[in-house]
CSV table of C-alpha atoms and ligand atoms in Angstrom, one decimal:
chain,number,residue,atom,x,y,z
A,1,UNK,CA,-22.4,-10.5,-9.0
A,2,UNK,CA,-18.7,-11.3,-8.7
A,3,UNK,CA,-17.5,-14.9,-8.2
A,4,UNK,CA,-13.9,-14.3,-7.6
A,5,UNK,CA,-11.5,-11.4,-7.6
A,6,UNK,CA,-8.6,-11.4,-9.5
A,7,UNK,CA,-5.4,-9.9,-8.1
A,8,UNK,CA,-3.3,-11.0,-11.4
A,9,UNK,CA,-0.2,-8.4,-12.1
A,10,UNK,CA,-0.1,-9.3,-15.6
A,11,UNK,CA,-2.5,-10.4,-17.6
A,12,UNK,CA,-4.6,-8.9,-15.6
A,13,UNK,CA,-8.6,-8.7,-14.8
A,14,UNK,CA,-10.7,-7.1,-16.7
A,15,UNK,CA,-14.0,-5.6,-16.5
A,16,UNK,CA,-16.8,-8.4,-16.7
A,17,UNK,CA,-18.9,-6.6,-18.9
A,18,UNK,CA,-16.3,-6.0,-21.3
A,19,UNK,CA,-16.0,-9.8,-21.3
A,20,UNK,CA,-19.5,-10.2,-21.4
A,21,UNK,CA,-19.4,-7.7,-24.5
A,22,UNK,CA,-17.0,-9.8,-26.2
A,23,UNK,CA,-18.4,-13.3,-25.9
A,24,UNK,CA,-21.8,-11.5,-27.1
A,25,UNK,CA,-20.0,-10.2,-30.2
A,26,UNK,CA,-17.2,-12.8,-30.8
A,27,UNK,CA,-18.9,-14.4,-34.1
A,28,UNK,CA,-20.6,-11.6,-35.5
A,29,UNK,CA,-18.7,-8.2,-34.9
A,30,UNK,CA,-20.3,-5.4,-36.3
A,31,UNK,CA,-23.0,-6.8,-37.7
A,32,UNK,CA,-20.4,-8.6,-40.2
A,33,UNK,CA,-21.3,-12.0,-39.5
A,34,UNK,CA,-17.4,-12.9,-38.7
A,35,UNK,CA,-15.7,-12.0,-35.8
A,36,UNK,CA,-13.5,-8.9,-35.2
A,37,UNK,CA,-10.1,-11.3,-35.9
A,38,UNK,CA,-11.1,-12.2,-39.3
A,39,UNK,CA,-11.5,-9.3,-41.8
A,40,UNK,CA,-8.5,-7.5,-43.1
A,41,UNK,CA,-6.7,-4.7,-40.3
A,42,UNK,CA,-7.1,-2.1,-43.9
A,43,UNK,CA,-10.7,-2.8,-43.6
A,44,UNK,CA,-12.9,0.9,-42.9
A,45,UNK,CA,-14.9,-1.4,-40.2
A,46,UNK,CA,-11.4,-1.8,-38.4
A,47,UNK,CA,-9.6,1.3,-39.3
A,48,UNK,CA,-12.5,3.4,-37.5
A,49,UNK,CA,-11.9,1.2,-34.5
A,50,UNK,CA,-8.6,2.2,-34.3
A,51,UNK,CA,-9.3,6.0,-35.3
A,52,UNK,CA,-12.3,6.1,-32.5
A,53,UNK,CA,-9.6,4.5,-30.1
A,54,UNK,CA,-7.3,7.0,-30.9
A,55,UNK,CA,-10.1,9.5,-30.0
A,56,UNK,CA,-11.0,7.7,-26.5
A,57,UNK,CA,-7.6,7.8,-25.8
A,58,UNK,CA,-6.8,11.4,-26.6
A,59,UNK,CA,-10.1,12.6,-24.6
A,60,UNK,CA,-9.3,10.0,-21.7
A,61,UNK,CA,-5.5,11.4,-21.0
A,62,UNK,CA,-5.9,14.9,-22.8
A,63,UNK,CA,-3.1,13.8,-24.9
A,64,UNK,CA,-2.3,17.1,-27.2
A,65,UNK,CA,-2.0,18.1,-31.0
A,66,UNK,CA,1.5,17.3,-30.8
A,67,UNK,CA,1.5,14.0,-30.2
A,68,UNK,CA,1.1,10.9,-32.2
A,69,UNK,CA,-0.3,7.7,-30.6
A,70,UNK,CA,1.9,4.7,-31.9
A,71,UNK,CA,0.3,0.6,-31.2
A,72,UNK,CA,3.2,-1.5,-31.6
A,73,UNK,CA,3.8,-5.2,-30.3
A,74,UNK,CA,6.4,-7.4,-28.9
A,75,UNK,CA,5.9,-6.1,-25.4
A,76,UNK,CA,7.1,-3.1,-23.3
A,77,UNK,CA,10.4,-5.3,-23.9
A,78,UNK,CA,10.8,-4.4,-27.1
A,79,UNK,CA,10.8,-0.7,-26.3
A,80,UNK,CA,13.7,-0.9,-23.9
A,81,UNK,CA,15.5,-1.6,-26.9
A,82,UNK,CA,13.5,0.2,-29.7
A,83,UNK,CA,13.6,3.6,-27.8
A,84,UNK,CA,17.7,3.7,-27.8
A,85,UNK,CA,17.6,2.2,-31.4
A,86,UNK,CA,15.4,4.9,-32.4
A,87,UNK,CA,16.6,8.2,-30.1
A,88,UNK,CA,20.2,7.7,-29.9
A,89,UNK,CA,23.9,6.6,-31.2
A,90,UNK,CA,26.1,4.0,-29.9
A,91,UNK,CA,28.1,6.4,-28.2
A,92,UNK,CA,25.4,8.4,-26.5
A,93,UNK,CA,24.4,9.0,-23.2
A,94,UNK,CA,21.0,9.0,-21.6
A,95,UNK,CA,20.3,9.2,-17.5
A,96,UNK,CA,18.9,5.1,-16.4
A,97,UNK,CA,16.6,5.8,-13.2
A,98,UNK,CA,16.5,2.4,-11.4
A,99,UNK,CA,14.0,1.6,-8.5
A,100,UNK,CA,13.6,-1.8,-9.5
A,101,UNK,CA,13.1,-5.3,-11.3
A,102,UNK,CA,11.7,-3.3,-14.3
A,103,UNK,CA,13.9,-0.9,-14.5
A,104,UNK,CA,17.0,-2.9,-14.4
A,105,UNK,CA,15.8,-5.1,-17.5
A,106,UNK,CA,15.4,-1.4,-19.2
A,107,UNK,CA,19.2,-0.6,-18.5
A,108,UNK,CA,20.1,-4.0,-19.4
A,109,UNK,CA,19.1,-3.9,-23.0
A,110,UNK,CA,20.1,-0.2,-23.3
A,111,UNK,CA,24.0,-1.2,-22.8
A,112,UNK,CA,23.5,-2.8,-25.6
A,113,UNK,CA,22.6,-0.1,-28.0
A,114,UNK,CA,23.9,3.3,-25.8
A,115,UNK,CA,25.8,4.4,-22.7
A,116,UNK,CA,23.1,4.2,-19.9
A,117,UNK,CA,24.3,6.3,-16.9
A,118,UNK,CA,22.7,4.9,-14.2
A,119,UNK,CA,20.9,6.7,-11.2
A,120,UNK,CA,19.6,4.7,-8.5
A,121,UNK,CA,17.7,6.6,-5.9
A,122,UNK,CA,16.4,3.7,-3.8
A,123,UNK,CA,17.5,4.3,-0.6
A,124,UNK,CA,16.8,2.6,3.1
A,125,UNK,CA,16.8,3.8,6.4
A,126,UNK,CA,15.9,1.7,9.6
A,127,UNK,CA,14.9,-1.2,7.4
A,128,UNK,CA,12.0,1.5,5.4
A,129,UNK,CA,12.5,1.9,1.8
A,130,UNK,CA,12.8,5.0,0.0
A,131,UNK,CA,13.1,6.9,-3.3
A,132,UNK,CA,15.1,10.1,-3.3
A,133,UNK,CA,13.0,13.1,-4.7
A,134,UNK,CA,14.1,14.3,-8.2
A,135,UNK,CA,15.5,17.0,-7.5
A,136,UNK,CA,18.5,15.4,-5.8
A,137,UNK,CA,19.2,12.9,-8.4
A,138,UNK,CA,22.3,13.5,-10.2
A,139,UNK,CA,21.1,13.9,-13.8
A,140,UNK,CA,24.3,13.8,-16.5
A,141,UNK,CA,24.6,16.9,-18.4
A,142,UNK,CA,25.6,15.0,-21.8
A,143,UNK,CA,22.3,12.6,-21.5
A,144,UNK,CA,20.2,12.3,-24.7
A,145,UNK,CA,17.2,11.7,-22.2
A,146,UNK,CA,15.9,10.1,-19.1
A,147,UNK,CA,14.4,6.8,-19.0
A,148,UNK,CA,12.2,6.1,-15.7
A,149,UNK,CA,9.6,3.7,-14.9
A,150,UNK,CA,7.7,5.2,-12.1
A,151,UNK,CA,5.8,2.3,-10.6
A,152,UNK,CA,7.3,-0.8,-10.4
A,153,UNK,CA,5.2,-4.0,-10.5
A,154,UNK,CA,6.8,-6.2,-8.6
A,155,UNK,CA,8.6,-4.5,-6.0
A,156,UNK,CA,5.5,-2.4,-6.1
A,157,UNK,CA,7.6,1.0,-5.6
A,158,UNK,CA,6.6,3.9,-7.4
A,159,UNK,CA,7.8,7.1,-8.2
A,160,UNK,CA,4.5,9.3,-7.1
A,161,UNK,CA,5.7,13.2,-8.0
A,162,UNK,CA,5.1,14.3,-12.0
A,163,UNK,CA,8.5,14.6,-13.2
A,164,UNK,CA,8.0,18.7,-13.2
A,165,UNK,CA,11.1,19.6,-11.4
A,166,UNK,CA,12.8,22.6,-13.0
A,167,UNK,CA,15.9,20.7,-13.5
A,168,UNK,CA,14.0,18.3,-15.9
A,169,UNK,CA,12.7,21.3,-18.1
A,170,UNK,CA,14.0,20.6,-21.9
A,171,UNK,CA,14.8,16.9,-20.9
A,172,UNK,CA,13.2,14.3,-22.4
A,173,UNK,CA,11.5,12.2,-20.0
A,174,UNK,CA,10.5,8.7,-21.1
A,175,UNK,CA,8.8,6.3,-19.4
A,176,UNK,CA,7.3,3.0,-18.7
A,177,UNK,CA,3.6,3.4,-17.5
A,178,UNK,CA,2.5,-0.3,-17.9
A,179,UNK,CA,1.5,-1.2,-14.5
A,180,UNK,CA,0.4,2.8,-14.4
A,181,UNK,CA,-1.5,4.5,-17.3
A,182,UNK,CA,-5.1,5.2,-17.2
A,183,UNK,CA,-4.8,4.5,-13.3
A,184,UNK,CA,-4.2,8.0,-12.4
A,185,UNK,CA,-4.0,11.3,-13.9
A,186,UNK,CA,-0.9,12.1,-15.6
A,187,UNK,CA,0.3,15.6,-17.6
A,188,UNK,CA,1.2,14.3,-20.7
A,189,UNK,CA,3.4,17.2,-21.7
A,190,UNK,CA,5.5,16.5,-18.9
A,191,UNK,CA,6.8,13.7,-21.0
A,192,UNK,CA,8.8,13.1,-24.3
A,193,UNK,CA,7.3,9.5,-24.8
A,194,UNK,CA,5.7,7.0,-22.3
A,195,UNK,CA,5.0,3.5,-23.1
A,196,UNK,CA,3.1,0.7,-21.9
A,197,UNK,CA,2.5,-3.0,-22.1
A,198,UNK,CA,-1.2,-3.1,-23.0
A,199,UNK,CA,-2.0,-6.8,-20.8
A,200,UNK,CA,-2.1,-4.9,-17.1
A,201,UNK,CA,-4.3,-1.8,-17.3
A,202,UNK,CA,-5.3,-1.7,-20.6
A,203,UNK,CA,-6.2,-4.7,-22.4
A,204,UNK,CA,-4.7,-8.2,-23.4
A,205,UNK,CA,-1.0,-9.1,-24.0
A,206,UNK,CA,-0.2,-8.7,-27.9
A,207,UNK,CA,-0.4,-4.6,-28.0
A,208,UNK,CA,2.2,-2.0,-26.7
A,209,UNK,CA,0.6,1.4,-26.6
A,210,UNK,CA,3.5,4.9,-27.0
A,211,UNK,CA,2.7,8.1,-26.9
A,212,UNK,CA,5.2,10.0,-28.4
A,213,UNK,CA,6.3,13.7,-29.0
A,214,UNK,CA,5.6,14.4,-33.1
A,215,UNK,CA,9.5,16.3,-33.2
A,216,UNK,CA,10.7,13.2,-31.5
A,217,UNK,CA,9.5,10.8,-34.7
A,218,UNK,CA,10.5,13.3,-37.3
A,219,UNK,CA,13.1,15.9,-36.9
A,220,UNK,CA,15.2,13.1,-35.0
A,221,UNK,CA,18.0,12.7,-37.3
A,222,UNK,CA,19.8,10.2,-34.7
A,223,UNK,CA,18.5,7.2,-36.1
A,224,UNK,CA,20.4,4.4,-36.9
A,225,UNK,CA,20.3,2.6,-40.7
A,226,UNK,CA,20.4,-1.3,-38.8
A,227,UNK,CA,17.1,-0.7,-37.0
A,228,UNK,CA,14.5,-3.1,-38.1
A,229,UNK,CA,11.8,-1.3,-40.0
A,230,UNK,CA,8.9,-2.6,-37.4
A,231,UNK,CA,10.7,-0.9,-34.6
A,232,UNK,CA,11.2,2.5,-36.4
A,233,UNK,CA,9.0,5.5,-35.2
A,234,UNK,CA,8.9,7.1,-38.3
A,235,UNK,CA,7.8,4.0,-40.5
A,236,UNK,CA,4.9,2.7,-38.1
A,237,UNK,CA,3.5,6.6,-37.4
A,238,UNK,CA,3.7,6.8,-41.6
A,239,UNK,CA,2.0,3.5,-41.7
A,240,UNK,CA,-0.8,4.3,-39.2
A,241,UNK,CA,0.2,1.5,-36.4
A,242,UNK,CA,-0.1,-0.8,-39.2
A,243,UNK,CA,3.2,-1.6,-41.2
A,244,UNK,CA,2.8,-5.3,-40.2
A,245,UNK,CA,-0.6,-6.5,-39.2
A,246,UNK,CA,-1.3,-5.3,-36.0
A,247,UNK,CA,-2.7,-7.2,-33.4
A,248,UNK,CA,-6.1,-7.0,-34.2
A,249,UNK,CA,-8.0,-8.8,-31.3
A,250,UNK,CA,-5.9,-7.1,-28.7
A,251,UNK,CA,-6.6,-3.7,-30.0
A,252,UNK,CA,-10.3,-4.4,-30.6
A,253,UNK,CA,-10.8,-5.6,-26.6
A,254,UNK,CA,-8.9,-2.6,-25.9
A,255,UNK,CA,-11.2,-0.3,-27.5
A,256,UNK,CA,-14.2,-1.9,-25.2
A,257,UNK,CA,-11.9,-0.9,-22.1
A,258,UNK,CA,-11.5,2.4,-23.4
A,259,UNK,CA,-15.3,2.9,-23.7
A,260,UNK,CA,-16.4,1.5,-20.3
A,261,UNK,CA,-13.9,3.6,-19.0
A,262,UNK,CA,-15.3,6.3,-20.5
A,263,UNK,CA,-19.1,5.2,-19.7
A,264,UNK,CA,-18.0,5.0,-15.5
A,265,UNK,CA,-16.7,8.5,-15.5
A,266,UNK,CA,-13.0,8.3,-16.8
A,267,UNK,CA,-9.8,8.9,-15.2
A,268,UNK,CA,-10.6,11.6,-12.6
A,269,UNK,CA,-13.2,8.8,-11.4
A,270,UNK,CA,-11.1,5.9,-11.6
A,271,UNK,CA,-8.1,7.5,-9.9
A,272,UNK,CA,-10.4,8.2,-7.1
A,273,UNK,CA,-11.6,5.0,-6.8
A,274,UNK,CA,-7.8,3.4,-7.2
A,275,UNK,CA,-6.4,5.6,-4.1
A,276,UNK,CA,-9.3,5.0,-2.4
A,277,UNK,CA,-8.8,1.3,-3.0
A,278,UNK,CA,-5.0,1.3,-2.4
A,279,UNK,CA,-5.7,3.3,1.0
A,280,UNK,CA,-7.7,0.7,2.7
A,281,UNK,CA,-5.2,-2.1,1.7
A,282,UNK,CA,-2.4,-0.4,3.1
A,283,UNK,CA,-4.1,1.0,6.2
A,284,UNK,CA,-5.2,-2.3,6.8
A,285,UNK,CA,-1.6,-3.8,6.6
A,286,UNK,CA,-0.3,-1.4,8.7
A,287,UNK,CA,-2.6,-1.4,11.2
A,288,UNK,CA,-1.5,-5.4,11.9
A,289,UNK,CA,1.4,-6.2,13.1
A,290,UNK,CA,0.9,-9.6,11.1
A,291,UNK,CA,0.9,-8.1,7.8
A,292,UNK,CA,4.5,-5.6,6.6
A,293,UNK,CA,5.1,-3.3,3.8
A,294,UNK,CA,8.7,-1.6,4.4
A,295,UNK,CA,7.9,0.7,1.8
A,296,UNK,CA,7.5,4.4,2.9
A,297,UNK,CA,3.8,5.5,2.0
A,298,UNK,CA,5.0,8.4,-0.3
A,299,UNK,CA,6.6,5.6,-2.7
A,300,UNK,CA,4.1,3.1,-2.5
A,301,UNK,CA,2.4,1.9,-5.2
A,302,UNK,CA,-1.3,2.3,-6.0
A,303,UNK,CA,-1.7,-0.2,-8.7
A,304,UNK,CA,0.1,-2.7,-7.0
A,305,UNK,CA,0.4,-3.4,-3.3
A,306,UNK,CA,3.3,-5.7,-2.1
A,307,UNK,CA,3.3,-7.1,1.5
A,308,UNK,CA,4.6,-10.3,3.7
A,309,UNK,CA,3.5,-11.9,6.4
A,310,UNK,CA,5.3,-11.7,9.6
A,311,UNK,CA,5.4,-15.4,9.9
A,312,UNK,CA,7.1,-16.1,6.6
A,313,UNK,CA,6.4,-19.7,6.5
A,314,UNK,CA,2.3,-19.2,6.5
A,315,UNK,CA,2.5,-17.4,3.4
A,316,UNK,CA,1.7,-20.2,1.2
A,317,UNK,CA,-1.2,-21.5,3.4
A,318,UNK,CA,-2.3,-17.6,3.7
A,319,UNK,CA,-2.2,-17.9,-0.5
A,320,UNK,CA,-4.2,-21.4,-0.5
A,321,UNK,CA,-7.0,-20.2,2.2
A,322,UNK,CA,-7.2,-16.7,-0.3
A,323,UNK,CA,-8.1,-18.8,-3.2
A,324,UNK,CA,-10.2,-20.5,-1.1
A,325,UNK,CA,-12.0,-17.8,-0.7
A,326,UNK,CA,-12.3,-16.6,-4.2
A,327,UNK,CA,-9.6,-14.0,-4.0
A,328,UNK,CA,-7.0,-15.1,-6.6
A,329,UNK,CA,-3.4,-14.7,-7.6
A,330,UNK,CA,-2.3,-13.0,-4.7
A,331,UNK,CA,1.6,-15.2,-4.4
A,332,UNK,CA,4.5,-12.1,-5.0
A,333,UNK,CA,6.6,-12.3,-7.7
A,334,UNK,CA,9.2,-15.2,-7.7
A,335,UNK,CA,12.1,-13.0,-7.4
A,336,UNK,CA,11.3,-11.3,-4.3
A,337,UNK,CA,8.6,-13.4,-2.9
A,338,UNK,CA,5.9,-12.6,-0.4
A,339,UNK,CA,2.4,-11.3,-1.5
A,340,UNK,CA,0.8,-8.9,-3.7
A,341,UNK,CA,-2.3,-7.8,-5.0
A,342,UNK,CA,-2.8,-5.8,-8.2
A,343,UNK,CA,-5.7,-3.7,-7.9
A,344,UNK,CA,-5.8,-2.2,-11.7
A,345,UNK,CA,-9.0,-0.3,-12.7
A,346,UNK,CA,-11.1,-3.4,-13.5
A,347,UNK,CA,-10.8,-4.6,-9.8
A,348,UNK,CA,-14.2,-3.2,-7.6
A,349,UNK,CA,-13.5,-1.7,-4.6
A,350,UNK,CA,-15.4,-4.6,-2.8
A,351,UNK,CA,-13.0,-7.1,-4.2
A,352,UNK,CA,-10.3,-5.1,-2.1
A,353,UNK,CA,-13.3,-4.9,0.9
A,354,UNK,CA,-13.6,-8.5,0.6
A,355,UNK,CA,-9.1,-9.1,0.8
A,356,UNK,CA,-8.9,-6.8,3.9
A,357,UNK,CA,-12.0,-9.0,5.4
A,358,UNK,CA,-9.9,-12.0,4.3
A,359,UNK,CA,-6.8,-10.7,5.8
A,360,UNK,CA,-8.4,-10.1,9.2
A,361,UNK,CA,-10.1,-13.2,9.6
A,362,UNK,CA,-6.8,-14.7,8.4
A,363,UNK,CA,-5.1,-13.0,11.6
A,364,UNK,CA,-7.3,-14.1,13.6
A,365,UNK,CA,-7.9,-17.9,13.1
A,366,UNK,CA,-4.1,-18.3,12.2
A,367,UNK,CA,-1.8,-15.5,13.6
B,1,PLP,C1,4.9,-6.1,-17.3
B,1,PLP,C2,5.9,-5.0,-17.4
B,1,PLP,C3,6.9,-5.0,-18.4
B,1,PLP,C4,7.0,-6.2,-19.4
B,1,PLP,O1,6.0,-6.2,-20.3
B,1,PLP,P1,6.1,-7.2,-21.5
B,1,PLP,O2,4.8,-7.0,-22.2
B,1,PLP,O3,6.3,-8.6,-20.9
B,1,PLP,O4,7.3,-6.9,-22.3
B,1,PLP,C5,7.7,-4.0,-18.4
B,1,PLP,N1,7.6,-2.9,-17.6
B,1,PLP,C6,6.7,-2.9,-16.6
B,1,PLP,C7,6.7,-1.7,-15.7
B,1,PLP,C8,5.8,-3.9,-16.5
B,1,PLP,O5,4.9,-3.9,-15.5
């Protein structure tokens, strides 16, 4: 049934019969004869798409009463800068967790619009990376909130414990799930706000899903009178996500992601399936000498699985052969090289059966 597997990090793969769906309905959506990206976004055909998404989404991640489901655009990006903008003053603090890549680029456009104090629990012993637990990071008593992003997407690092640490109760805890929401199951109230970049587990590129505490949008009297009115909480909750047109094709192919995720058996399913997945991959690597991962298990990703080859130089041959073998996009991220493969929801366990055959027979012809 599957031609090829596709180990993108971003845009990612996604379900074939969601794609299926979507080429079946692309000219005549709803029995409208026009397609889903042509009739107006105030519309009651496309305003009860977004209500019933809402719903999924709610039922999916039991997200409570007291939270109010925001679809923005522009990107995880444009959070690291709208969530200072919105939740703090120029001369505020708020605690920076950095584990990685991702992480960094949050802190980076915070300076510009806070104080970020930084925390950077990555540590490494005899070459084995590891991430200090939270309740030995040293959090700053003045900080507004605390901004983490527990799985890392290119370093493929994660941050596996619920923030639930007694220390953390009454802070706000924010963060960046886009390589990580709807791949496990997560206790929403543990959280202030979490956002994510719709284009990894999600849907396509275009929509940025937050989740954010109700108090959070409206008794916050921090905001600043500069921030532009597409950024502000308060203005795109009163608006209904829709303020400016929002991205209305993006949002639609979400909704059919939402639903076959629904139809196979939700997240309690699907997080099964992913750490079964993510198991057999890294068992496999570290059962060969050929293949490394210097990450400790307990802070390794399960969305996406970084590794090298032992003889650096056959990585780009070891990439080639993959494709070869219909097992795509499997080169690591420029900045730290090496391999990876993104295993998101929408990748079947045999496509990860058919990498760790690949990687065997790899060893074995070529090692
Ligand atoms: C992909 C990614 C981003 C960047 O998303 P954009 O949509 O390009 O802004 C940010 N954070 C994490 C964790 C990501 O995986």
């Amino acid at each position: 049934m599957y031609k090829i597997f596709n180990f993108s990090p971003g845009p990612a793969t996604i379900p074939y019969e969601v794609l299926k769906q979507v080429q079946k309905e692309l000219i005549n959506w709803n029995n409208l004869n026009v397609s889903v990206m042509e009739i107006s976004h105030r519309s009651s055909d496309f305003i009860n798409l977004l209500q019933n998404m809402k719903n999924d989404l709610r039922e999916l991640i039991h997200i409570p009463e007291q939270y109010d489901i925001l679809f923005c655009q522009g990107g995880a990006r444009t959070q690291f800068a709208a969530i200072p903008m919105n939740l703090l003053y120029y001369n505020e603090t708020a605690d920076y967790v950095n584990i990685g890549h991702w992480s960094l680029q949050a802190i980076n456009e915070a300076k510009k619009y806070c104080l970020p104090n930084i925390i950077n629990p990555v540590k490494k012993k005899k070459d084995i990376f590891y991430i200090k637990k939270i309740k030995n990071w040293h959090l700053s008593s003045n900080s507004k909130y605390i901004h983490y992003c527990p799985n890392e997407t290119i370093e493929g690092i994660a941050i596996n414990e619920e923030p639930e640490e007694p220390k953390l109760k009454n802070k706000i805890i924010i963060a960046d799930l886009s390589s990580l929401i709807l791949a496990k199951e997560i206790n929403i109230k543990n959280y202030g706000l979490i956002y994510a970049s719709a284009q990894k587990n999600i849907g396509t590129a275009g929509l940025t899903l937050i989740i954010i505490r109700k108090d959070l949008i409206y008794q916050n009297t921090k905001k600043r009178k500069e921030i532009p009115s597409v950024l502000d909480y308060n203005i795109i909750s009163k608006h209904n996500s829709m303020f400016n047109t929002p991205p209305t094709f993006s949002l639609y192919l979400s909704s059919l992601i939402l639903k076959w995720l629904k139809k196979i058996g939700g997240i309690k399913y699907i997080s099964k399936i992913n750490q079964k997945k993510s198991k057999l991959l890294y068992n496999a690597i570290d059962q060969s000498s050929f293949y490394i991962n210097k990450i400790i298990p307990s802070n390794r990703s399960i969305t996406n699985v970084t590794f090298s080859l032992q003889e650096q130089k056959k990585e780009s041959f070891f990439i080639k052969k993959a494709q070869e073998n219909g097992l795509y996009y499997l080169k690591g991220h420029k900045i730290i090289g090496g391999l990876r493969a993104s295993i998101y929801n929408a990748m079947p366990i045999e496509g990860v059966k058919k990498l760790i055959n690949f990687m065997r027979d790899f060893e074995k012809n070529y090692g």
